[in-house]
Amino acid sequence: MSKVKYYYDPDTLSYRKIEAKKSRRYRNISLFLLGSFLFGLLGLTVLLNTSFINTPKELSLQREAKNYELQFELLNKKMEQVEEVLANIEDRDNNIYRLYFEANPIPDEQRKAGFGGVNRYQSLEGFNNSDMIIATKKRMDIIQKQMVIQSKSLDEITTLAAEKEKLLVAIPAIQPISNEDLTRMASGYGWRSDPFTKARKMHFGMDFTAPKGTPIYATGDGIVTRADSNSAGYGNHIRIDHGFGYVSLYAHLSKYNVTSGRRVKRGDLIGFVGSTGRSEAPHLHYEIFKGGDRINPINFYYGSLSAEEFEAMLKTASQENQSLD
């Protein structure tokens, strides 16, 4: 029950009951309701902006954010694995493959360099996790660049391997006359006594004595560039261009088994021992050129001689005896 209020009326010298107006009552009720509504709205706003209450959308966004963080962690672990594999491949590439094929190693500064110039990551700036996203993107870009460099390096190694294989079959590597047919290795590369003038003269090849008609074999793959007697002193002779700067020469032949322009392989029969040209007796005079210069053939028999046979040949070739041409 509401409390009754009175006021003192000086005219009547008595207390009179205060009668409340309906309009004021309605106004008070309206003000109360409005104040309650505003207070409730303010409280709801405060609650919604605190961590005490989350809307379904916020909960969904939180789940997505946690999922992204998990995916970033997994991505970083995968990148670590890729980096380990790449590091292993790069180490083998520099210290085995490129070393074997005499190619310069690729420095780490080149393999793992970043990207200069324009800011490639400007579009990723301004977000809550921009630093993490940019760092991950940079890492991925560097890995991708490493893979491109390594791929190009392996392409280069493949080319070098093919060239190396061609080089190995092209280099003169066997004795031009079989040991079974050889009488002796008469004279080696170096200063020797001339058989005709008896003067000391530089002998630019090796002389293999064998009966006339003994087979002579190509010592490496190549193309016959000459098979004629138009070079002074050599008589009937053959020249084979092996590529890579190597040329082999076979002199004093009795006859040919090849013609100029023919492609031959190591071990092919190319001619027969004779004594044509400036020769004292049937033998093969054998020379090797590298880059146009005559070099000692003694270093080019690894493909046909045992260690003991090579040692015996080396001992004979080092003697300053008389040559046969």
Short mmCIF file of C-alpha atoms in Angstrom, two decimals:
data_model
loop_
_atom_site.label_atom_id
_atom_site.label_comp_id
_atom_site.label_asym_id
_atom_site.label_seq_id
_atom_site.Cartn_x
_atom_site.Cartn_y
_atom_site.Cartn_z
CA MET A 1 0.00 0.00 0.00
CA SER A 2 1.39 3.37 -1.00
CA LYS A 3 2.19 5.88 1.70
CA VAL A 4 -0.40 8.76 2.07
CA LYS A 5 1.12 12.22 2.07
CA TYR A 6 -0.38 15.44 3.59
CA TYR A 7 0.34 19.15 3.44
CA TYR A 8 -0.59 22.01 5.91
CA ASP A 9 -3.20 24.51 4.63
CA PRO A 10 -2.70 27.87 6.44
CA ASP A 11 -6.11 29.09 5.31
CA THR A 12 -7.98 26.38 7.07
CA LEU A 13 -5.34 25.74 9.70
CA SER A 14 -5.55 22.04 8.96
CA TYR A 15 -3.69 19.20 7.12
CA ARG A 16 -5.03 18.25 3.74
CA LYS A 17 -4.36 15.04 1.82
CA ILE A 18 -2.09 15.36 -1.27
CA GLU A 19 -3.84 14.02 -4.30
CA ALA A 20 -1.37 12.68 -6.99
CA LYS A 21 -2.05 13.77 -10.55
CA LYS A 22 -2.43 11.02 -13.14
CA SER A 23 -0.21 12.81 -15.69
CA ARG A 24 2.69 12.99 -13.23
CA ARG A 25 2.24 9.32 -12.39
CA TYR A 26 2.38 8.39 -16.04
CA ARG A 27 5.45 10.57 -16.53
CA ASN A 28 7.24 8.94 -13.61
CA ILE A 29 6.40 5.49 -14.92
CA SER A 30 7.64 6.47 -18.39
CA LEU A 31 10.89 7.89 -16.99
CA PHE A 32 11.41 4.76 -14.96
CA LEU A 33 10.87 2.50 -17.95
CA LEU A 34 13.09 4.64 -20.18
CA GLY A 35 15.86 4.67 -17.57
CA SER A 36 15.58 0.92 -17.14
CA PHE A 37 15.78 0.37 -20.89
CA LEU A 38 18.83 2.64 -21.28
CA PHE A 39 20.55 1.06 -18.31
CA GLY A 40 19.87 -2.42 -19.66
CA LEU A 41 21.11 -1.47 -23.15
CA LEU A 42 24.29 -0.01 -21.68
CA GLY A 43 24.90 -3.12 -19.61
CA LEU A 44 24.31 -5.39 -22.60
CA THR A 45 26.74 -3.35 -24.70
CA VAL A 46 29.40 -3.60 -21.99
CA LEU A 47 28.87 -7.34 -21.66
CA LEU A 48 29.05 -7.91 -25.42
CA ASN A 49 32.40 -6.09 -25.58
CA THR A 50 33.97 -8.17 -22.86
CA SER A 51 35.25 -11.76 -22.91
CA PHE A 52 32.52 -12.96 -20.61
CA ILE A 53 29.98 -13.43 -23.40
CA ASN A 54 30.78 -14.47 -26.99
CA THR A 55 28.37 -14.40 -29.87
CA PRO A 56 28.09 -17.44 -32.17
CA LYS A 57 29.94 -15.48 -34.88
CA GLU A 58 32.76 -14.67 -32.48
CA LEU A 59 32.99 -18.30 -31.43
CA SER A 60 33.17 -19.33 -35.09
CA LEU A 61 35.90 -16.76 -35.78
CA GLN A 62 37.87 -17.96 -32.77
CA ARG A 63 37.71 -21.55 -34.03
CA GLU A 64 38.89 -20.41 -37.48
CA ALA A 65 41.75 -18.42 -35.92
CA LYS A 66 42.90 -21.46 -33.92
CA ASN A 67 42.67 -23.61 -37.03
CA TYR A 68 44.81 -21.11 -38.97
CA GLU A 69 47.41 -21.12 -36.20
CA LEU A 70 47.50 -24.92 -36.30
CA GLN A 71 47.86 -24.90 -40.09
CA PHE A 72 50.71 -22.39 -39.83
CA GLU A 73 52.48 -24.64 -37.34
CA LEU A 74 52.08 -27.64 -39.65
CA LEU A 75 53.25 -25.58 -42.62
CA ASN A 76 56.37 -24.46 -40.72
CA LYS A 77 57.18 -28.07 -39.82
CA LYS A 78 56.81 -29.10 -43.46
CA MET A 79 59.06 -26.23 -44.53
CA GLU A 80 61.66 -27.36 -41.99
CA GLN A 81 61.58 -30.85 -43.54
CA VAL A 82 61.89 -29.41 -47.06
CA GLU A 83 64.80 -27.20 -45.95
CA GLU A 84 66.60 -30.23 -44.47
CA VAL A 85 66.17 -32.23 -47.69
CA LEU A 86 67.28 -29.26 -49.80
CA ALA A 87 70.33 -28.71 -47.59
CA ASN A 88 71.31 -32.36 -48.07
CA ILE A 89 70.88 -32.18 -51.84
CA GLU A 90 72.80 -28.90 -52.02
CA ASP A 91 75.67 -30.36 -49.99
CA ARG A 92 75.94 -33.38 -52.30
CA ASP A 93 75.56 -31.12 -55.33
CA ASN A 94 78.47 -28.88 -54.28
CA ASN A 95 80.80 -31.49 -52.76
CA ILE A 96 80.18 -34.54 -54.96
CA TYR A 97 78.44 -33.87 -58.28
CA ARG A 98 79.89 -30.48 -59.18
CA LEU A 99 83.30 -31.46 -57.76
CA TYR A 100 83.40 -34.62 -59.87
CA PHE A 101 82.52 -32.76 -63.04
CA GLU A 102 84.92 -29.89 -62.21
CA ALA A 103 82.16 -27.28 -61.94
CA ASN A 104 82.29 -24.41 -59.48
CA PRO A 105 80.10 -24.90 -56.37
CA ILE A 106 77.10 -22.60 -55.92
CA PRO A 107 77.61 -20.38 -52.83
CA ASP A 108 74.98 -20.31 -50.06
CA GLU A 109 74.60 -16.55 -50.54
CA GLN A 110 73.25 -17.23 -54.02
CA ARG A 111 71.10 -20.21 -53.05
CA LYS A 112 69.40 -18.56 -50.06
CA ALA A 113 69.31 -14.91 -51.10
CA GLY A 114 66.08 -12.98 -50.65
CA PHE A 115 64.39 -10.67 -53.11
CA GLY A 116 65.43 -7.04 -53.32
CA GLY A 117 63.74 -4.08 -54.96
CA VAL A 118 59.95 -3.71 -54.79
CA ASN A 119 58.16 -4.71 -51.56
CA ARG A 120 56.63 -8.04 -52.59
CA TYR A 121 54.64 -8.34 -49.37
CA GLN A 122 52.89 -4.98 -49.14
CA SER A 123 49.46 -6.56 -49.67
CA LEU A 124 49.98 -8.68 -46.54
CA GLU A 125 50.61 -5.73 -44.23
CA GLY A 126 48.04 -4.21 -41.85
CA PHE A 127 46.57 -7.42 -40.42
CA ASN A 128 46.75 -8.74 -36.86
CA ASN A 129 49.15 -11.54 -37.88
CA SER A 130 50.95 -9.70 -40.68
CA ASP A 131 54.43 -10.37 -39.26
CA MET A 132 53.82 -14.12 -39.08
CA ILE A 133 52.22 -14.24 -42.54
CA ILE A 134 54.99 -12.18 -44.18
CA ALA A 135 57.76 -14.22 -42.50
CA THR A 136 56.16 -17.47 -43.71
CA LYS A 137 55.68 -16.14 -47.24
CA LYS A 138 59.33 -15.00 -47.38
CA ARG A 139 60.45 -18.42 -46.20
CA MET A 140 58.36 -20.14 -48.86
CA ASP A 141 59.72 -17.83 -51.57
CA ILE A 142 63.32 -18.56 -50.56
CA ILE A 143 62.65 -22.33 -50.60
CA GLN A 144 61.07 -22.00 -54.04
CA LYS A 145 64.10 -20.06 -55.27
CA GLN A 146 66.44 -22.71 -53.83
CA MET A 147 64.51 -25.41 -55.68
CA VAL A 148 64.75 -23.49 -58.97
CA ILE A 149 68.52 -22.98 -58.52
CA GLN A 150 69.00 -26.65 -57.60
CA SER A 151 66.93 -27.78 -60.58
CA LYS A 152 69.07 -25.69 -62.93
CA SER A 153 72.21 -27.05 -61.27
CA LEU A 154 71.08 -30.65 -61.82
CA ASP A 155 70.31 -29.81 -65.46
CA GLU A 156 73.86 -28.50 -65.76
CA ILE A 157 75.23 -31.65 -64.09
CA THR A 158 73.25 -33.80 -66.54
CA THR A 159 74.82 -31.91 -69.44
CA LEU A 160 78.28 -32.20 -67.88
CA ALA A 161 77.75 -35.92 -67.33
CA ALA A 162 76.87 -36.41 -70.98
CA GLU A 163 79.94 -34.40 -72.02
CA LYS A 164 82.09 -36.34 -69.54
CA GLU A 165 80.90 -39.63 -71.04
CA LYS A 166 81.74 -38.37 -74.53
CA LEU A 167 85.15 -37.20 -73.27
CA LEU A 168 85.93 -40.54 -71.64
CA VAL A 169 85.28 -42.48 -74.84
CA ALA A 170 87.03 -39.87 -76.99
CA ILE A 171 90.34 -39.54 -75.13
CA PRO A 172 92.98 -41.88 -76.58
CA ALA A 173 93.19 -44.53 -73.86
CA ILE A 174 94.53 -47.81 -75.30
CA GLN A 175 97.73 -49.01 -76.90
CA PRO A 176 97.46 -48.74 -80.72
CA ILE A 177 99.04 -52.20 -81.19
CA SER A 178 97.96 -55.20 -79.14
CA ASN A 179 100.58 -56.58 -76.75
CA GLU A 180 100.23 -60.01 -78.38
CA ASP A 181 101.36 -58.53 -81.73
CA LEU A 182 104.00 -56.21 -80.33
CA THR A 183 107.69 -57.06 -80.72
CA ARG A 184 108.81 -54.30 -78.37
CA MET A 185 108.32 -50.69 -77.47
CA ALA A 186 111.38 -49.34 -79.23
CA SER A 187 111.54 -45.68 -78.32
CA GLY A 188 109.66 -43.19 -76.18
CA TYR A 189 108.86 -39.47 -76.14
CA GLY A 190 111.83 -37.16 -75.56
CA TRP A 191 115.37 -36.48 -76.77
CA ARG A 192 116.66 -39.41 -78.80
CA SER A 193 119.41 -40.24 -81.27
CA ASP A 194 118.30 -39.83 -84.90
CA PRO A 195 118.71 -43.18 -86.77
CA PHE A 196 119.94 -41.42 -89.93
CA THR A 197 122.00 -38.46 -88.74
CA LYS A 198 122.91 -39.87 -85.28
CA ALA A 199 122.30 -36.35 -83.94
CA ARG A 200 120.38 -35.77 -80.72
CA LYS A 201 116.84 -34.85 -81.73
CA MET A 202 113.46 -34.41 -80.06
CA HIS A 203 111.26 -37.45 -80.65
CA PHE A 204 107.61 -36.36 -80.32
CA GLY A 205 105.97 -39.80 -80.22
CA MET A 206 106.43 -43.44 -79.33
CA ASP A 207 107.74 -46.19 -81.63
CA PHE A 208 106.16 -49.67 -81.46
CA THR A 209 108.06 -52.35 -83.42
CA ALA A 210 105.95 -55.10 -84.97
CA PRO A 211 106.01 -57.17 -88.18
CA LYS A 212 104.75 -55.57 -91.36
CA GLY A 213 100.96 -56.01 -91.63
CA THR A 214 100.33 -56.00 -87.87
CA PRO A 215 96.88 -54.48 -87.12
CA ILE A 216 96.69 -50.92 -85.78
CA TYR A 217 93.69 -49.82 -83.72
CA ALA A 218 92.05 -46.45 -83.06
CA THR A 219 92.84 -45.45 -79.48
CA GLY A 220 89.65 -43.42 -78.98
CA ASP A 221 86.36 -42.44 -80.64
CA GLY A 222 86.68 -39.77 -83.29
CA ILE A 223 86.68 -38.80 -86.97
CA VAL A 224 89.48 -39.63 -89.41
CA THR A 225 90.71 -36.29 -90.73
CA ARG A 226 93.64 -37.59 -92.80
CA ALA A 227 94.62 -40.92 -94.35
CA ASP A 228 97.39 -40.04 -96.81
CA SER A 229 101.14 -39.72 -97.32
CA ASN A 230 101.28 -35.96 -97.80
CA SER A 231 103.11 -35.11 -94.58
CA ALA A 232 106.93 -35.15 -94.71
CA GLY A 233 108.57 -38.05 -92.89
CA TYR A 234 105.40 -39.81 -91.77
CA GLY A 235 104.81 -41.79 -94.97
CA ASN A 236 101.36 -43.37 -95.03
CA HIS A 237 99.70 -42.02 -91.92
CA ILE A 238 96.30 -41.50 -90.29
CA ARG A 239 95.08 -38.67 -88.08
CA ILE A 240 91.99 -38.98 -85.90
CA ASP A 241 90.28 -35.96 -84.35
CA HIS A 242 88.79 -37.11 -81.03
CA GLY A 243 87.27 -33.75 -80.08
CA PHE A 244 87.98 -31.86 -76.88
CA GLY A 245 91.30 -30.77 -78.44
CA TYR A 246 92.71 -34.33 -78.79
CA VAL A 247 94.21 -35.69 -82.05
CA SER A 248 96.09 -38.98 -82.49
CA LEU A 249 98.55 -39.74 -85.31
CA TYR A 250 99.62 -43.16 -86.68
CA ALA A 251 102.62 -43.11 -89.08
CA HIS A 252 104.63 -45.37 -91.46
CA LEU A 253 101.64 -47.61 -92.29
CA SER A 254 101.80 -50.23 -95.01
CA LYS A 255 98.11 -49.72 -95.89
CA TYR A 256 94.87 -48.17 -94.61
CA ASN A 257 91.63 -49.70 -93.43
CA VAL A 258 89.78 -46.33 -93.21
CA THR A 259 89.34 -43.25 -95.34
CA SER A 260 89.21 -39.56 -94.46
CA GLY A 261 85.89 -38.49 -92.98
CA ARG A 262 85.01 -41.84 -91.48
CA ARG A 263 83.86 -41.96 -87.85
CA VAL A 264 85.63 -44.62 -85.80
CA LYS A 265 85.34 -46.01 -82.29
CA ARG A 266 88.03 -47.02 -79.84
CA GLY A 267 89.42 -50.42 -80.85
CA ASP A 268 88.41 -50.21 -84.54
CA LEU A 269 90.98 -51.53 -87.03
CA ILE A 270 92.30 -48.51 -88.97
CA GLY A 271 95.48 -49.72 -90.71
CA PHE A 272 98.54 -51.96 -90.70
CA VAL A 273 102.17 -51.59 -89.64
CA GLY A 274 104.67 -50.71 -92.36
CA SER A 275 107.90 -48.79 -92.93
CA THR A 276 106.88 -46.02 -95.32
CA GLY A 277 108.30 -42.51 -95.15
CA ARG A 278 111.33 -41.73 -93.00
CA SER A 279 111.57 -45.09 -91.25
CA GLU A 280 114.45 -47.46 -90.50
CA ALA A 281 112.36 -50.61 -89.98
CA PRO A 282 108.71 -51.77 -89.74
CA HIS A 283 107.14 -50.02 -86.78
CA LEU A 284 104.30 -47.68 -85.77
CA HIS A 285 105.17 -44.11 -84.85
CA TYR A 286 102.37 -42.88 -82.56
CA GLU A 287 101.72 -39.28 -81.45
CA ILE A 288 99.04 -37.45 -79.46
CA PHE A 289 98.19 -33.75 -79.80
CA LYS A 290 96.30 -31.70 -77.23
CA GLY A 291 95.23 -28.23 -78.32
CA GLY A 292 97.70 -28.41 -81.22
CA ASP A 293 100.69 -29.31 -79.02
CA ARG A 294 102.39 -32.71 -79.00
CA ILE A 295 102.19 -34.41 -75.61
CA ASN A 296 103.69 -37.61 -74.23
CA PRO A 297 101.51 -40.62 -75.20
CA ILE A 298 102.82 -42.58 -72.19
CA ASN A 299 100.01 -41.09 -70.09
CA PHE A 300 97.25 -42.49 -72.31
CA TYR A 301 97.32 -46.29 -71.91
CA TYR A 302 95.15 -46.73 -68.82
CA GLY A 303 92.51 -48.52 -70.87
CA SER A 304 94.60 -51.46 -72.05
CA LEU A 305 97.65 -52.05 -69.80
CA SER A 306 97.95 -53.54 -66.35
CA ALA A 307 100.00 -51.79 -63.70
CA GLU A 308 102.95 -54.14 -64.32
CA GLU A 309 102.79 -53.68 -68.11
CA PHE A 310 102.60 -49.92 -67.77
CA GLU A 311 105.57 -49.92 -65.36
CA ALA A 312 107.65 -51.91 -67.87
CA MET A 313 106.66 -49.58 -70.72
CA LEU A 314 107.47 -46.51 -68.65
CA LYS A 315 110.93 -47.87 -67.89
CA THR A 316 111.64 -48.58 -71.57
CA ALA A 317 110.20 -45.26 -72.79
CA SER A 318 112.43 -43.29 -70.41
CA GLN A 319 115.65 -44.68 -71.93
CA GLU A 320 117.53 -42.31 -74.25
CA ASN A 321 118.09 -44.76 -77.07
CA GLN A 322 117.84 -44.44 -80.83
CA SER A 323 114.46 -43.85 -82.41
CA LEU A 324 113.31 -45.64 -85.57
CA ASP A 325 112.29 -42.49 -87.49
#
